[in-house]
Amino acid sequence: MNNSRLSRIELFAFHTRPSFLHSPEPSGGWYGILKLTCGGQISYGECILCADDNAVDLVKWGSYLRHIRSCTAQEAFGLLQLHGQEWAPNQRALLLSALAGLRQTSKLPAEITSGSSRKEHRSSAVHPGTERGLQPTNQAEFALDPSLLFDEAVSYYSLL
């Protein structure tokens, strides 16, 4: 198992679905991409931050990510289990999708749940981003060009 710690957490906000994500999903509202760096691995998650045109305070919206700063991927999964019910569903899904990419090579647990005892979200063995436009990002052949992210993003938040 990879014992590397998360060395960088980056959150990008877009006023609409970024053009580099080729997907039939409708665009509109505010869209977010989470980039996690852990050792030599980079993984991405994506979600709709809000469905309307109201601006998003990315620092406030992403403040929940402080819980995983300097964690291993395994510890971050544990914190998702522990604190996930305190976060909005799109916050949980964004973090879960980014951590799923790290799980692929780290041999982390194949199933993680979040939500209340009545409603649960279980991740599948397939990286959640693959059916929505992001590819598994711990593979050497795929990585988003940082200039694409910064060119289209309207807001950026980083936790070191």
CSV table of C-alpha atoms in Angstrom, one decimal:
chain,number,residue,atom,x,y,z
A,1,MET,CA,0.0,0.0,0.0
A,2,ASN,CA,1.2,3.5,-0.8
A,3,ASN,CA,2.0,5.4,2.4
A,4,SER,CA,2.5,8.7,0.7
A,5,ARG,CA,0.7,11.7,2.0
A,6,LEU,CA,-1.4,14.1,0.1
A,7,SER,CA,1.0,16.8,-0.9
A,8,ARG,CA,-1.4,19.1,-2.8
A,9,ILE,CA,-5.1,19.6,-2.8
A,10,GLU,CA,-6.4,21.9,-5.6
A,11,LEU,CA,-10.0,22.9,-6.4
A,12,PHE,CA,-10.9,24.7,-9.6
A,13,ALA,CA,-14.3,26.3,-10.3
A,14,PHE,CA,-15.7,26.9,-13.8
A,15,HIS,CA,-18.8,29.0,-14.7
A,16,THR,CA,-19.8,26.1,-17.0
A,17,ARG,CA,-18.6,22.6,-17.8
A,18,PRO,CA,-15.0,23.0,-19.1
A,19,SER,CA,-14.5,22.6,-22.8
A,20,PHE,CA,-11.8,20.0,-22.3
A,21,LEU,CA,-14.2,17.6,-20.7
A,22,HIS,CA,-15.9,16.1,-23.7
A,23,SER,CA,-19.1,14.7,-22.5
A,24,PRO,CA,-22.8,14.7,-23.5
A,25,GLU,CA,-23.8,16.0,-20.0
A,26,PRO,CA,-25.5,19.4,-20.1
A,27,SER,CA,-23.5,22.3,-19.0
A,28,GLY,CA,-24.7,25.1,-16.9
A,29,GLY,CA,-24.3,26.3,-13.3
A,30,TRP,CA,-20.9,26.2,-11.6
A,31,TYR,CA,-18.7,23.2,-12.1
A,32,GLY,CA,-15.7,22.0,-10.0
A,33,ILE,CA,-12.7,19.9,-10.5
A,34,LEU,CA,-10.7,18.6,-7.5
A,35,LYS,CA,-7.0,17.6,-8.1
A,36,LEU,CA,-5.2,15.5,-5.5
A,37,THR,CA,-1.5,14.9,-5.6
A,38,CYS,CA,-0.2,12.0,-3.5
A,39,GLY,CA,3.4,10.8,-4.0
A,40,GLY,CA,3.8,10.4,-7.7
A,41,GLN,CA,0.1,10.1,-8.3
A,42,ILE,CA,-2.4,12.7,-9.5
A,43,SER,CA,-6.1,12.1,-9.4
A,44,TYR,CA,-9.1,14.2,-10.3
A,45,GLY,CA,-12.7,14.4,-9.2
A,46,GLU,CA,-15.5,16.5,-10.7
A,47,CYS,CA,-18.9,17.7,-9.7
A,48,ILE,CA,-21.5,20.4,-10.2
A,49,LEU,CA,-20.9,23.0,-7.4
A,50,CYS,CA,-24.3,24.6,-7.9
A,51,ALA,CA,-26.9,24.4,-10.6
A,52,ASP,CA,-27.7,28.1,-10.8
A,53,ASP,CA,-25.8,31.2,-11.9
A,54,ASN,CA,-25.1,32.4,-8.4
A,55,ALA,CA,-21.3,32.8,-7.7
A,56,VAL,CA,-19.6,30.3,-5.6
A,57,ASP,CA,-17.2,31.2,-2.7
A,58,LEU,CA,-14.7,28.4,-3.5
A,59,VAL,CA,-12.7,28.9,-0.3
A,60,LYS,CA,-15.9,28.5,1.8
A,61,TRP,CA,-17.3,25.6,-0.3
A,62,GLY,CA,-13.9,23.8,-0.3
A,63,SER,CA,-13.2,24.3,3.4
A,64,TYR,CA,-14.2,20.7,4.2
A,65,LEU,CA,-11.0,19.6,2.4
A,66,ARG,CA,-8.9,20.9,5.3
A,67,HIS,CA,-9.8,17.6,7.0
A,68,ILE,CA,-7.7,15.6,4.6
A,69,ARG,CA,-4.7,17.9,4.4
A,70,SER,CA,-1.4,15.9,4.8
A,71,CYS,CA,-3.3,12.6,5.1
A,72,THR,CA,-2.5,9.4,3.3
A,73,ALA,CA,-5.2,8.3,0.8
A,74,GLN,CA,-6.2,5.6,3.3
A,75,GLU,CA,-6.6,8.1,6.1
A,76,ALA,CA,-8.6,10.4,3.7
A,77,PHE,CA,-11.0,7.5,3.0
A,78,GLY,CA,-11.4,7.1,6.8
A,79,LEU,CA,-12.1,10.8,7.3
A,80,LEU,CA,-14.7,10.6,4.5
A,81,GLN,CA,-16.4,7.9,6.5
A,82,LEU,CA,-16.1,9.9,9.7
A,83,HIS,CA,-17.1,13.4,8.5
A,84,GLY,CA,-18.9,12.6,5.3
A,85,GLN,CA,-22.4,13.1,6.8
A,86,GLU,CA,-21.4,16.7,7.7
A,87,TRP,CA,-20.7,17.6,4.1
A,88,ALA,CA,-23.0,18.2,1.2
A,89,PRO,CA,-23.6,15.3,-1.2
A,90,ASN,CA,-21.7,17.0,-4.0
A,91,GLN,CA,-18.7,17.6,-1.6
A,92,ARG,CA,-18.7,13.9,-0.6
A,93,ALA,CA,-19.0,12.8,-4.3
A,94,LEU,CA,-16.2,15.1,-5.4
A,95,LEU,CA,-13.8,13.8,-2.8
A,96,LEU,CA,-14.8,10.2,-3.3
A,97,SER,CA,-14.3,10.4,-7.1
A,98,ALA,CA,-10.8,11.9,-6.7
A,99,LEU,CA,-9.8,9.4,-4.0
A,100,ALA,CA,-11.1,6.5,-6.2
A,101,GLY,CA,-8.3,7.3,-8.7
A,102,LEU,CA,-5.7,7.0,-6.0
A,103,ARG,CA,-7.3,3.7,-4.9
A,104,GLN,CA,-6.6,2.1,-8.2
A,105,THR,CA,-2.9,1.7,-7.7
A,106,SER,CA,-2.8,2.0,-3.9
A,107,LYS,CA,-4.9,-1.1,-3.3
A,108,LEU,CA,-7.1,0.9,-0.9
A,109,PRO,CA,-10.4,-0.7,0.2
A,110,ALA,CA,-12.7,-1.4,-2.8
A,111,GLU,CA,-15.8,-0.1,-1.2
A,112,ILE,CA,-16.4,3.0,0.9
A,113,THR,CA,-19.8,4.3,2.0
A,114,SER,CA,-20.9,7.8,2.9
A,115,GLY,CA,-24.2,9.2,3.9
A,116,SER,CA,-26.7,8.4,6.6
A,117,SER,CA,-27.8,5.0,7.7
A,118,ARG,CA,-30.9,5.4,5.5
A,119,LYS,CA,-29.1,6.6,2.4
A,120,GLU,CA,-25.7,5.5,1.4
A,121,HIS,CA,-23.5,6.1,-1.6
A,122,ARG,CA,-21.2,3.3,-2.4
A,123,SER,CA,-18.3,3.8,-4.8
A,124,SER,CA,-17.8,1.2,-7.4
A,125,ALA,CA,-14.6,-0.4,-8.6
A,126,VAL,CA,-14.8,1.8,-11.7
A,127,HIS,CA,-13.4,5.3,-11.3
A,128,PRO,CA,-16.5,7.5,-11.1
A,129,GLY,CA,-15.1,10.1,-13.5
A,130,THR,CA,-14.7,7.8,-16.4
A,131,GLU,CA,-18.3,7.8,-17.4
A,132,ARG,CA,-18.5,11.5,-17.1
A,133,GLY,CA,-15.4,12.6,-19.0
A,134,LEU,CA,-12.4,12.3,-16.7
A,135,GLN,CA,-10.2,9.3,-17.2
A,136,PRO,CA,-8.4,7.4,-14.5
A,137,THR,CA,-5.7,9.8,-13.7
A,138,ASN,CA,-3.1,7.7,-12.0
A,139,GLN,CA,-2.2,6.2,-15.4
A,140,ALA,CA,0.8,7.8,-17.0
A,141,GLU,CA,-1.0,8.3,-20.3
A,142,PHE,CA,-3.6,10.7,-18.8
A,143,ALA,CA,-3.2,14.0,-17.0
A,144,LEU,CA,-5.0,17.3,-17.5
A,145,ASP,CA,-2.7,20.0,-18.7
A,146,PRO,CA,-2.5,22.5,-15.8
A,147,SER,CA,-2.7,25.4,-18.3
A,148,LEU,CA,-6.1,24.1,-19.5
A,149,LEU,CA,-7.4,24.2,-15.9
A,150,PHE,CA,-6.0,27.7,-15.2
A,151,ASP,CA,-7.1,29.1,-18.6
A,152,GLU,CA,-10.8,28.2,-18.1
A,153,ALA,CA,-11.1,28.3,-14.3
A,154,VAL,CA,-12.7,31.4,-12.8
A,155,SER,CA,-11.6,30.5,-9.3
A,156,TYR,CA,-8.9,28.5,-7.7
A,157,TYR,CA,-8.3,27.2,-4.2
A,158,SER,CA,-5.2,25.3,-3.0
A,159,LEU,CA,-4.4,23.7,0.3
A,160,LEU,CA,-0.7,22.9,0.8
